[in-house]
Amino acid sequence: MCHDAFVLPYTAYLRVYQPIDAFSPCDRGYWEEYAASSDRPRRINALAAEHSESLNRLVTTPPRVAPAEESRNAYLRRVNERLYVCPWQTRLRSWRAFTEFSGTMPAGLSTAFVPASEAERAEERYRAWRDAGETVRPGILSSNWTIPVPWFVPFEAQERCLVLSANSTRTLLYLTRTSLAMRRLEHTLAVLREHIGERSVSASTEQLVDWLSLTAHPDSLLELDYGGLPHLLDDDHLGEDHSVAEVSGAVEALATGNSERVLELRERLARRWRLVRALEHAN
C-alpha cells in the first residue's frame, strides 16, 4: 500500500490548516468542542495514532482499504488566539491512495495485497462519495522517505522550527500563511518559465499551486512537517538541513543568471536527499 493508505513511520506531510470560521456552523461547533477536549490525540502523539489506525486496518482479515467512517480527529494550531484546523480525513486519503496504488499495479496483482471484494467495496464507496458532490481534495499530502522539492518552495528560511530531543518530540517543520506560500510558488513558476522555458516547468509545482488554490481558504496556514524523518536522521543531518533556503537561493540565482550558484545549490540539495532515500533500501 502507498502513501496515506498505509502511514509509514518515515513519512513527511504537507498540511493546510483552515481557520475555524471557514467551516460550516455545525462543523465549527464540533471542532471548537474538539479543541477544548482533554481526550483528543495531542500533536506529539497524533502521528503515532494515525500509524496505529492504519496498521490495525491492514492486519485484519481481510485487510480494510479505508475506515468505515471518516475520522473525527484533526491537527490543531492557534495563531494570535485564532483556531486553525486540519482534519485528518483518513478515509478520503485512504481511498485516494488505494486508487493510486491500484492504478500503478499490473492488472490482478493488487489482489495479492487486498482481496477483490474489499477493493470493489472501497471503489464503490469512493465513487458514491464523489457522485454525492463531496470533496475529493484532501488537506494533507504525504511523501514516504523523502520530500518532493516543490514542497520547499512555499516557505522561507526564517519559518523553520527545529526541535532536537532524545524522545518523541524530535521535529523539523515550517509554517507559513497560504497567501505567502502561493506568492512564492507563483514567483518560482514565473522565474522557471522565463529562464528555463514552459516545457521545463515542474508539473509537480504546478499541481501544488492547483491543490492549494482549490483546497485552501485565503486565511489558511500551510505546514511542511518532516513527520517521522527526524527519527531516521541524526542531529547533525537535521541541523544542517536548510533545504528551504537552498531551493529559495537557487530560484533567486536563476533569476539573476548565476548558473554556477544554481548548480551548487542543486547538487547540495540532491546529495542530501540521495542519502535519505538510500536509507529506504537499507531499512
Short mmCIF file of C-alpha atoms in Angstrom, two decimals:
data_model
loop_
_atom_site.label_atom_id
_atom_site.label_comp_id
_atom_site.label_asym_id
_atom_site.label_seq_id
_atom_site.Cartn_x
_atom_site.Cartn_y
_atom_site.Cartn_z
CA MET A 1 0.00 0.00 0.00
CA CYS A 2 1.24 3.53 -0.57
CA HIS A 3 1.00 6.99 0.87
CA ASP A 4 -1.93 7.65 3.21
CA ALA A 5 -3.47 4.20 2.91
CA PHE A 6 -0.54 2.97 4.99
CA VAL A 7 1.04 5.61 7.20
CA LEU A 8 4.72 4.68 7.26
CA PRO A 9 6.93 5.74 10.17
CA TYR A 10 9.19 7.70 7.82
CA THR A 11 6.63 9.90 6.09
CA ALA A 12 6.61 13.68 5.62
CA TYR A 13 3.47 15.80 5.35
CA LEU A 14 2.20 18.99 3.78
CA ARG A 15 -0.89 20.21 5.65
CA VAL A 16 -3.41 23.00 5.18
CA TYR A 17 -4.91 24.43 8.37
CA GLN A 18 -8.24 26.16 7.73
CA PRO A 19 -9.36 28.97 10.06
CA ILE A 20 -12.23 27.88 12.29
CA ASP A 21 -14.66 30.34 10.69
CA ALA A 22 -14.11 28.67 7.29
CA PHE A 23 -16.16 25.67 8.46
CA SER A 24 -19.94 25.33 8.46
CA PRO A 25 -21.65 26.27 11.74
CA CYS A 26 -22.15 22.58 12.59
CA ASP A 27 -18.53 21.63 11.90
CA ARG A 28 -17.31 24.80 13.59
CA GLY A 29 -19.10 23.85 16.78
CA TYR A 30 -17.67 20.33 16.64
CA TRP A 31 -14.07 21.49 16.13
CA GLU A 32 -14.32 24.10 18.88
CA GLU A 33 -15.56 21.43 21.27
CA TYR A 34 -12.88 19.05 20.00
CA ALA A 35 -10.15 21.64 20.63
CA ALA A 36 -11.32 22.02 24.23
CA SER A 37 -11.44 18.25 24.83
CA SER A 38 -8.84 16.57 27.01
CA ASP A 39 -9.38 13.22 25.24
CA ARG A 40 -8.26 14.13 21.72
CA PRO A 41 -4.84 12.96 20.48
CA ARG A 42 -2.25 15.63 21.27
CA ARG A 43 0.04 16.72 18.46
CA ILE A 44 3.01 14.90 19.96
CA ASN A 45 1.07 11.60 19.72
CA ALA A 46 -1.00 12.26 16.61
CA LEU A 47 1.33 10.64 14.06
CA ALA A 48 1.62 7.55 16.22
CA ALA A 49 -2.18 7.40 16.50
CA GLU A 50 -2.59 7.66 12.71
CA HIS A 51 0.06 5.00 12.18
CA SER A 52 -1.63 2.66 14.66
CA GLU A 53 -5.01 3.10 12.97
CA SER A 54 -3.62 2.22 9.54
CA LEU A 55 -1.78 -0.83 10.88
CA ASN A 56 -4.92 -2.10 12.61
CA ARG A 57 -6.80 -1.94 9.29
CA LEU A 58 -4.06 -3.76 7.42
CA VAL A 59 -3.59 -6.62 9.88
CA THR A 60 -7.29 -7.52 9.96
CA THR A 61 -8.54 -10.42 7.83
CA PRO A 62 -9.29 -9.36 5.18
CA PRO A 63 -7.38 -6.06 5.32
CA ARG A 64 -9.51 -2.94 5.00
CA VAL A 65 -8.60 -0.27 2.48
CA ALA A 66 -10.25 2.55 4.43
CA PRO A 67 -12.13 3.03 7.70
CA ALA A 68 -15.92 2.68 7.54
CA GLU A 69 -16.42 6.25 8.77
CA GLU A 70 -14.40 9.39 8.28
CA SER A 71 -12.02 10.30 11.10
CA ARG A 72 -13.24 12.94 13.52
CA ASN A 73 -9.71 13.86 14.57
CA ALA A 74 -7.64 16.82 13.41
CA TYR A 75 -4.36 18.64 13.81
CA LEU A 76 -4.87 21.97 15.54
CA ARG A 77 -2.98 25.24 15.73
CA ARG A 78 -3.65 28.55 17.45
CA VAL A 79 -2.13 31.69 15.98
CA ASN A 80 -2.92 35.05 17.58
CA GLU A 81 -5.72 33.37 19.55
CA ARG A 82 -7.35 32.12 16.33
CA LEU A 83 -8.03 28.40 15.98
CA TYR A 84 -6.89 26.63 12.80
CA VAL A 85 -7.97 23.07 11.97
CA CYS A 86 -6.52 20.41 9.67
CA PRO A 87 -8.88 17.37 9.70
CA TRP A 88 -7.17 14.02 9.30
CA GLN A 89 -9.58 12.90 6.53
CA THR A 90 -8.25 9.37 6.94
CA ARG A 91 -10.96 7.69 4.86
CA LEU A 92 -10.68 10.12 1.95
CA ARG A 93 -6.89 9.92 1.93
CA SER A 94 -7.04 6.12 2.08
CA TRP A 95 -9.49 5.92 -0.82
CA ARG A 96 -7.31 8.20 -2.93
CA ALA A 97 -4.15 6.30 -2.04
CA PHE A 98 -5.72 2.96 -2.93
CA THR A 99 -6.91 4.35 -6.26
CA GLU A 100 -3.35 5.50 -6.99
CA PHE A 101 -1.93 2.18 -5.82
CA SER A 102 -4.34 0.17 -7.99
CA GLY A 103 -3.61 2.35 -10.99
CA THR A 104 0.12 1.72 -10.80
CA MET A 105 -0.05 -2.05 -10.24
CA PRO A 106 -0.31 -4.64 -13.07
CA ALA A 107 -3.84 -5.93 -13.58
CA GLY A 108 -4.69 -8.56 -11.00
CA LEU A 109 -1.57 -8.09 -8.88
CA SER A 110 -3.26 -5.74 -6.39
CA THR A 111 -5.40 -8.67 -5.19
CA ALA A 112 -2.25 -10.09 -3.62
CA PHE A 113 -2.46 -7.17 -1.19
CA VAL A 114 -6.22 -6.58 -0.97
CA PRO A 115 -8.94 -9.12 -1.88
CA ALA A 116 -11.05 -8.20 -4.90
CA SER A 117 -14.23 -7.98 -2.79
CA GLU A 118 -12.68 -5.40 -0.43
CA ALA A 119 -11.22 -3.46 -3.35
CA GLU A 120 -14.62 -3.33 -5.08
CA ARG A 121 -16.32 -2.24 -1.87
CA ALA A 122 -13.81 0.58 -1.39
CA GLU A 123 -14.15 1.71 -5.01
CA GLU A 124 -17.96 1.73 -4.77
CA ARG A 125 -17.92 3.81 -1.60
CA TYR A 126 -15.42 6.26 -3.02
CA ARG A 127 -17.45 6.58 -6.22
CA ALA A 128 -20.63 7.20 -4.21
CA TRP A 129 -18.78 9.86 -2.22
CA ARG A 130 -17.67 11.63 -5.39
CA ASP A 131 -21.10 11.32 -7.01
CA ALA A 132 -22.65 12.97 -3.97
CA GLY A 133 -20.52 16.03 -4.67
CA GLU A 134 -18.31 15.65 -1.62
CA THR A 135 -14.77 16.99 -1.56
CA VAL A 136 -12.13 14.77 -3.15
CA ARG A 137 -9.16 17.00 -2.36
CA PRO A 138 -7.55 16.22 0.98
CA GLY A 139 -5.99 18.93 3.11
CA ILE A 140 -2.96 16.70 3.75
CA LEU A 141 -0.39 15.41 1.26
CA SER A 142 2.19 12.79 2.26
CA SER A 143 5.52 11.56 0.91
CA ASN A 144 7.36 8.44 2.05
CA TRP A 145 11.14 8.52 2.69
CA THR A 146 11.72 11.87 1.02
CA ILE A 147 10.28 15.34 0.48
CA PRO A 148 9.47 16.49 -3.07
CA VAL A 149 11.50 19.59 -3.99
CA PRO A 150 8.37 21.68 -4.82
CA TRP A 151 7.25 21.30 -1.19
CA PHE A 152 10.16 23.52 -0.12
CA VAL A 153 9.16 26.38 -2.43
CA PRO A 154 6.23 27.82 -0.39
CA PHE A 155 8.41 28.53 2.65
CA GLU A 156 11.28 30.77 3.75
CA ALA A 157 14.24 30.00 5.98
CA GLN A 158 13.01 32.06 8.96
CA GLU A 159 9.84 29.93 9.14
CA ARG A 160 11.89 26.89 10.16
CA CYS A 161 11.32 25.20 13.53
CA LEU A 162 13.77 22.51 14.66
CA VAL A 163 13.42 20.65 17.95
CA LEU A 164 16.05 18.04 18.78
CA SER A 165 15.36 15.70 21.66
CA ALA A 166 16.03 12.11 22.57
CA ASN A 167 12.31 11.48 22.98
CA SER A 168 9.37 11.68 20.57
CA THR A 169 9.46 15.48 20.29
CA ARG A 170 12.14 15.50 17.56
CA THR A 171 10.63 17.80 14.96
CA LEU A 172 11.54 19.78 11.89
CA LEU A 173 8.80 21.82 10.30
CA TYR A 174 7.95 25.05 8.53
CA LEU A 175 4.77 27.09 8.92
CA THR A 176 3.54 29.98 6.79
CA ARG A 177 0.39 31.67 5.62
CA THR A 178 -1.04 30.13 2.47
CA SER A 179 -1.26 33.56 0.83
CA LEU A 180 2.53 33.91 1.18
CA ALA A 181 3.03 30.32 0.01
CA MET A 182 1.04 30.99 -3.16
CA ARG A 183 3.00 34.15 -3.85
CA ARG A 184 6.30 32.25 -3.57
CA LEU A 185 5.07 29.40 -5.76
CA GLU A 186 3.86 31.78 -8.45
CA HIS A 187 7.16 33.71 -8.34
CA THR A 188 9.10 30.46 -8.75
CA LEU A 189 6.95 29.37 -11.68
CA ALA A 190 7.46 32.76 -13.34
CA VAL A 191 11.25 32.50 -12.93
CA LEU A 192 11.30 28.96 -14.30
CA ARG A 193 9.19 29.92 -17.32
CA GLU A 194 11.36 32.92 -18.11
CA HIS A 195 14.75 31.28 -17.70
CA ILE A 196 14.15 27.61 -18.50
CA GLY A 197 11.03 27.57 -20.64
CA GLU A 198 7.42 26.48 -20.30
CA ARG A 199 8.13 22.84 -21.16
CA SER A 200 10.73 22.55 -18.40
CA VAL A 201 8.46 23.82 -15.64
CA SER A 202 7.90 21.16 -13.00
CA ALA A 203 4.43 19.62 -13.32
CA SER A 204 4.50 18.83 -9.62
CA THR A 205 5.00 22.52 -8.79
CA GLU A 206 2.00 23.43 -10.96
CA GLN A 207 -0.02 20.67 -9.28
CA LEU A 208 0.89 22.10 -5.89
CA VAL A 209 -0.42 25.52 -6.93
CA ASP A 210 -3.59 23.86 -8.18
CA TRP A 211 -4.02 21.90 -4.93
CA LEU A 212 -3.63 24.99 -2.77
CA SER A 213 -5.84 27.21 -4.91
CA LEU A 214 -8.71 24.71 -4.74
CA THR A 215 -8.18 23.44 -1.18
CA ALA A 216 -7.05 26.31 0.99
CA HIS A 217 -9.06 29.18 2.49
CA PRO A 218 -7.40 32.58 1.78
CA ASP A 219 -6.59 32.95 5.50
CA SER A 220 -5.34 29.39 5.97
CA LEU A 221 -1.92 28.19 7.11
CA LEU A 222 0.43 25.81 5.30
CA GLU A 223 2.75 23.48 7.20
CA LEU A 224 5.61 21.32 5.99
CA ASP A 225 6.23 18.65 8.62
CA TYR A 226 9.19 16.28 8.28
CA GLY A 227 6.99 13.85 10.23
CA GLY A 228 8.88 10.64 11.02
CA LEU A 229 12.07 11.58 9.14
CA PRO A 230 13.72 13.28 12.17
CA HIS A 231 13.72 9.88 13.91
CA LEU A 232 15.64 8.44 10.98
CA LEU A 233 18.27 11.20 10.82
CA ASP A 234 20.89 12.30 13.35
CA ASP A 235 21.20 15.75 14.91
CA ASP A 236 23.98 16.88 12.57
CA HIS A 237 21.97 15.98 9.47
CA LEU A 238 18.89 17.80 10.73
CA GLY A 239 20.87 20.81 11.93
CA GLU A 240 22.47 21.16 8.52
CA ASP A 241 19.23 20.63 6.60
CA HIS A 242 18.41 24.01 5.10
CA SER A 243 16.59 22.67 2.05
CA VAL A 244 14.08 25.53 2.00
CA ALA A 245 16.85 28.14 1.99
CA GLU A 246 18.72 26.25 -0.72
CA VAL A 247 15.69 25.99 -3.00
CA SER A 248 14.90 29.67 -2.48
CA GLY A 249 18.53 30.57 -3.15
CA ALA A 250 18.58 28.51 -6.33
CA VAL A 251 15.46 30.26 -7.64
CA GLU A 252 16.93 33.70 -6.98
CA ALA A 253 20.26 32.69 -8.51
CA LEU A 254 18.41 31.52 -11.61
CA ALA A 255 16.53 34.82 -11.75
CA THR A 256 19.83 36.76 -11.74
CA GLY A 257 21.58 34.44 -14.18
CA ASN A 258 24.05 33.00 -11.66
CA SER A 259 24.18 29.49 -13.13
CA GLU A 260 27.15 28.38 -11.03
CA ARG A 261 25.24 29.13 -7.82
CA VAL A 262 22.19 27.30 -9.16
CA LEU A 263 24.25 24.17 -9.85
CA GLU A 264 25.99 24.36 -6.46
CA LEU A 265 22.69 24.56 -4.53
CA ARG A 266 21.00 21.90 -6.67
CA GLU A 267 23.85 19.46 -6.07
CA ARG A 268 23.86 20.16 -2.33
CA LEU A 269 20.12 19.51 -2.15
CA ALA A 270 20.29 16.39 -4.32
CA ARG A 271 23.18 14.93 -2.31
CA ARG A 272 21.34 15.38 0.99
CA TRP A 273 18.17 13.69 -0.20
CA ARG A 274 20.04 10.90 -2.01
CA LEU A 275 21.45 9.95 1.38
CA VAL A 276 17.95 9.88 2.88
CA ARG A 277 16.49 7.83 0.03
CA ALA A 278 19.35 5.35 0.37
CA LEU A 279 18.12 4.56 3.88
CA GLU A 280 14.86 3.25 2.38
CA HIS A 281 16.73 0.43 0.66
CA ALA A 282 18.88 -0.25 3.71
CA ASN A 283 15.84 -0.45 6.02
#
